[in-house]
Coordinates of C-alpha atoms in Angstrom, one line a residue:
X1387 CA 17.0 -9.9 0.8
X1388 CA 18.4 -10.6 4.3
X1389 CA 19.1 -7.6 6.6
X1390 CA 22.7 -7.4 7.5
X1391 CA 23.4 -7.6 11.3
X1392 CA 26.7 -6.4 12.7
X1393 CA 27.3 -7.4 16.3
X1394 CA 30.0 -6.4 18.8
X1395 CA 31.0 -9.1 21.2
X1396 CA 32.2 -8.0 24.7
X1397 CA 34.1 -10.5 26.8
X1398 CA 33.5 -10.3 30.6
X1399 CA 36.1 -11.5 33.0
X1400 CA 36.0 -10.8 36.8
X1401 CA 33.4 -8.1 36.1
X1402 CA 35.7 -6.2 33.7
X1403 CA 35.9 -6.0 29.9
X1404 CA 38.7 -8.1 28.4
X1405 CA 40.0 -9.0 24.9
X1406 CA 41.7 -12.3 24.1
X1407 CA 43.9 -13.7 21.4
X1408 CA 43.1 -17.2 20.3
X1409 CA 41.1 -17.5 23.5
X1410 CA 44.2 -16.8 25.6
X1411 CA 46.1 -13.8 27.0
X1412 CA 43.1 -11.8 28.3
X1413 CA 43.9 -8.0 28.2
X1414 CA 41.9 -5.6 30.3
X1415 CA 40.0 -3.1 28.1
X1416 CA 37.9 -1.2 30.5
X1417 CA 34.5 -0.9 32.2
X1418 CA 31.7 -2.8 30.4
X1419 CA 29.1 -0.1 31.3
X1420 CA 31.1 2.6 29.6
X1421 CA 31.4 0.4 26.5
X1422 CA 27.6 -0.3 26.5
X1423 CA 26.9 3.5 26.7
X1424 CA 29.2 4.2 23.7
X1425 CA 27.5 1.4 21.6
X1426 CA 24.2 3.0 22.6
X1427 CA 25.3 6.3 21.2
X1428 CA 26.5 4.7 18.0
X1429 CA 23.1 3.0 17.5
X1430 CA 24.5 -0.5 17.5
X1431 CA 22.2 -3.3 16.1
X1432 CA 22.6 -5.6 19.0
X1433 CA 25.2 -6.6 21.6
X1434 CA 26.6 -9.9 22.9
X1435 CA 28.2 -10.2 26.3
X1436 CA 30.1 -13.4 27.1
X1437 CA 31.5 -14.3 30.6
X1438 CA 34.6 -16.2 29.5
X1439 CA 35.4 -17.6 33.0
X1440 CA 32.0 -18.6 34.2
X1441 CA 31.9 -22.1 32.7
X1442 CA 35.6 -22.7 32.8
X1443 CA 35.9 -21.9 36.5
X1444 CA 32.3 -23.1 37.4
X1445 CA 31.5 -19.6 38.6
X1446 CA 28.0 -18.3 39.5
X1447 CA 26.4 -15.8 37.1
X1448 CA 26.6 -12.2 38.5
X1449 CA 22.9 -11.4 37.9
X1450 CA 23.2 -8.0 39.6
X1451 CA 25.9 -6.9 37.1
X1452 CA 24.0 -8.4 34.1
X1453 CA 20.9 -6.5 35.2
X1454 CA 23.0 -3.3 35.3
X1455 CA 24.1 -4.0 31.7
X1456 CA 20.5 -4.7 30.6
X1457 CA 19.2 -1.5 32.2
X1458 CA 21.9 0.6 30.4
X1459 CA 21.6 -1.2 27.0
X1460 CA 19.2 0.4 24.5
X1461 CA 19.7 -2.4 21.9
X1462 CA 18.8 -6.1 22.1
X1463 CA 21.3 -7.8 24.5
X1464 CA 22.4 -11.4 24.4
X1465 CA 24.3 -13.1 27.3
X1466 CA 26.3 -16.3 27.6
X1467 CA 28.5 -17.8 30.3
X1468 CA 27.9 -20.3 33.1
X1469 CA 24.3 -21.2 32.1
X1470 CA 23.5 -24.7 33.2
X1471 CA 20.0 -24.4 34.8
X1472 CA 16.6 -23.5 33.5
X1473 CA 16.1 -21.2 36.5
X1474 CA 19.1 -19.1 35.3
X1475 CA 17.6 -18.6 31.9
X1476 CA 14.3 -17.5 33.6
X1477 CA 16.2 -14.9 35.7
X1478 CA 18.2 -13.6 32.8
X1479 CA 15.1 -13.1 30.7
X1480 CA 13.4 -11.4 33.6
X1481 CA 16.2 -8.9 34.1
X1482 CA 16.2 -7.8 30.5
X1483 CA 18.3 -10.2 28.5
X1484 CA 16.7 -10.9 25.1
X1485 CA 18.6 -13.9 23.9
X1486 CA 20.4 -16.7 25.9
X1487 CA 23.7 -18.0 24.5
X1488 CA 24.6 -21.6 25.4
X1489 CA 28.1 -23.0 24.8
X1490 CA 29.8 -25.5 27.1
X1491 CA 26.6 -27.1 28.2
X1492 CA 26.0 -28.2 24.6
X1493 CA 29.0 -30.5 24.9
X1494 CA 28.2 -32.0 28.3
X1495 CA 24.4 -32.1 28.2
X1496 CA 22.8 -31.5 24.8
X1497 CA 19.3 -32.3 26.3
X1498 CA 19.5 -29.0 28.1
X1499 CA 19.2 -27.3 24.8
X1500 CA 16.0 -29.1 24.0
X1501 CA 14.6 -28.2 27.5
X1502 CA 15.5 -24.5 27.1
X1503 CA 13.8 -24.4 23.7
X1504 CA 10.8 -26.2 25.1
X1505 CA 10.4 -23.6 27.8
X1506 CA 11.4 -20.4 26.1
X1507 CA 11.2 -21.0 22.3
X1508 CA 13.9 -21.4 19.7
X1509 CA 14.0 -17.7 18.9
X1510 CA 15.4 -17.1 22.5
X1511 CA 18.2 -19.6 22.4
X1512 CA 21.5 -19.1 20.5
X1513 CA 23.9 -22.1 20.4
X1514 CA 27.5 -20.9 20.4
X1515 CA 30.2 -23.3 19.1
X1516 CA 33.9 -22.7 19.2
X1517 CA 35.8 -24.2 16.2
X1518 CA 39.5 -24.9 15.6
X1519 CA 41.3 -26.5 12.7
X1520 CA 43.3 -29.7 13.2
X1521 CA 46.7 -30.5 11.7
X1522 CA 44.9 -31.5 8.5
X1523 CA 42.9 -28.3 8.1
X1524 CA 39.6 -29.9 9.1
X1525 CA 37.2 -27.9 11.3
X1526 CA 36.5 -29.5 14.7
X1527 CA 34.6 -28.4 17.8
X1528 CA 36.8 -26.9 20.5
X1529 CA 36.0 -26.7 24.2
X1530 CA 37.3 -23.7 26.0
X1531 CA 35.9 -25.0 29.3
X1532 CA 38.0 -28.2 29.1
X1533 CA 35.4 -30.7 28.1
X1534 CA 37.0 -33.3 25.9
X1535 CA 36.0 -33.2 22.3
X1536 CA 38.3 -35.6 20.4
X1537 CA 38.0 -34.7 16.7
X1538 CA 34.3 -33.8 16.9
X1539 CA 33.5 -32.8 13.4
X1540 CA 32.0 -29.3 13.3
X1541 CA 29.3 -29.6 10.7
X1542 CA 27.9 -32.8 12.1
X1543 CA 27.7 -31.2 15.5
X1544 CA 26.1 -28.0 14.2
X1545 CA 23.4 -30.1 12.4
X1546 CA 22.7 -31.9 15.6
X1547 CA 22.2 -28.6 17.4
X1548 CA 19.9 -27.4 14.7
X1549 CA 17.9 -30.6 15.0
X1550 CA 17.6 -30.1 18.7
X1551 CA 15.8 -26.8 18.3
X1552 CA 18.4 -23.9 18.5
X1553 CA 17.0 -20.8 16.8
X1554 CA 20.4 -19.5 15.8
X1555 CA 24.0 -20.7 15.8
X1556 CA 27.1 -18.6 16.6
X1557 CA 30.4 -20.0 15.3
X1558 CA 33.6 -18.6 16.9
X1559 CA 37.0 -19.2 15.2
X1560 CA 39.6 -20.0 17.9
X1561 CA 42.4 -19.7 15.4
X1562 CA 41.4 -16.2 14.4
X1563 CA 40.2 -14.8 17.7
X1564 CA 41.9 -11.4 18.3
X1565 CA 44.1 -11.8 15.2
X1566 CA 42.4 -9.2 13.0
X1567 CA 43.5 -10.9 9.8
X1568 CA 40.1 -11.3 8.3
X1569 CA 37.1 -13.7 8.6
X1570 CA 37.5 -17.3 7.5
X1571 CA 35.2 -17.0 4.4
X1572 CA 35.6 -20.7 3.7
X1573 CA 34.2 -21.5 7.2
X1574 CA 31.4 -19.0 6.6
X1575 CA 30.4 -20.7 3.4
X1576 CA 30.6 -24.2 4.9
X1577 CA 28.5 -23.4 8.0
X1578 CA 25.9 -21.2 6.4
X1579 CA 25.3 -23.6 3.5
X1580 CA 25.0 -26.6 5.8
X1581 CA 22.3 -25.0 8.1
X1582 CA 18.8 -23.7 7.5
X1583 CA 18.7 -21.5 10.7
X1584 CA 20.4 -18.0 11.0
X1585 CA 24.2 -18.1 11.7
X1586 CA 26.6 -15.6 13.3
X1587 CA 30.3 -15.7 12.4
X1588 CA 32.9 -14.4 14.9
X1589 CA 36.7 -14.2 14.7
X1590 CA 39.2 -12.4 12.6
X1591 CA 37.4 -9.2 11.5
X1592 CA 39.8 -6.4 10.6
X1593 CA 37.7 -3.9 8.6
X1594 CA 34.3 -2.8 7.5
X1595 CA 35.1 -4.1 4.0
X1596 CA 35.7 -7.5 5.6
X1597 CA 32.2 -7.4 7.2
X1598 CA 30.7 -6.4 3.8
X1599 CA 32.5 -9.3 2.1
X1600 CA 31.4 -12.0 4.5
X1601 CA 27.8 -10.8 4.6
X1602 CA 27.4 -10.3 0.9
X1603 CA 29.3 -13.3 -0.4
X1604 CA 28.0 -16.0 2.0
X1605 CA 24.7 -16.9 3.6
X1606 CA 26.0 -15.8 7.1
X1607 CA 23.2 -13.9 8.9
X1608 CA 25.4 -11.7 11.1
X1609 CA 29.0 -10.6 11.4
X1610 CA 30.2 -10.4 15.0
X1611 CA 33.6 -9.1 16.2
X1612 CA 35.5 -8.1 19.3
X1613 CA 38.9 -6.6 18.6
X1614 CA 37.7 -4.6 15.6
X1615 CA 35.1 -2.8 17.7
X1616 CA 37.4 -1.9 20.6
X1617 CA 40.8 -1.3 19.1
X1618 CA 42.1 1.4 16.8
X1619 CA 45.3 1.6 14.8
X1620 CA 48.4 -0.6 14.5
X1621 CA 49.2 -0.2 18.2
X1622 CA 45.7 -1.3 19.2
X1623 CA 44.8 1.7 21.2
X1624 CA 41.4 1.2 23.0
X1625 CA 38.8 3.2 21.1
X1626 CA 35.3 1.8 20.8
X1627 CA 33.9 2.1 17.3
X1628 CA 31.0 0.9 15.2
X1629 CA 30.0 1.3 11.5
X1630 CA 27.6 4.2 10.7
X1631 CA 23.9 3.6 9.9
X1632 CA 24.7 4.6 6.4
X1633 CA 27.5 2.1 6.0
X1634 CA 25.3 -0.8 7.3
X1635 CA 22.4 0.3 5.0
X1636 CA 24.8 0.0 2.1
X1637 CA 25.3 -3.7 2.8
X1638 CA 21.6 -4.1 2.6
X1639 CA 21.1 -2.1 -0.6

């Protein structure tokens, strides 16, 4: 039986921790280092950090800051944002990042994925794809960095990524980002049944029961979330939380 993975996703913007709603309206949450320390204490499975402005604004990666994150983090740490060169991947791995997350570059230069896998192996490379429903309810690839993707069918693109060597695929629902209305289980089924490599689902999580449902009723490998792990209560007070070891073990039982 697969082991359930539950992954917080921290969004980095101008060196601070932010949370978005449908990829817009970034709200300042606090200091990323403090968040990492709390997740350490809560014995988090692994952690994902995404710089949401790096590709959109063509910004350089803040390697010094990422190295601080890696040195503080006791769990496996994945990073994505602004990665367009093999040398950047080399440096990120050297300073302690375990997995590299590619997103925008997949739409502009898919051959970069093949090159990254060739140099560092598929287990190191996670392909992150943002998805949005069109007016007819069909899932299409969405580009947060502004690259045009006119009606690019999601499942076809995911299969292409898998065939190009990605070791894992992360699917982010734009429509559910920050909404806390529950995962898109239909999307989870469609993606996980279409691919043979591990898949991470992100967007919409609102409860531990929601995590249990998506992991137990689909072939999704990991449930990721942002708002659920940093907000508490109806007024969304900032309070970092994470399921207990006992809760996660119950998913696996």
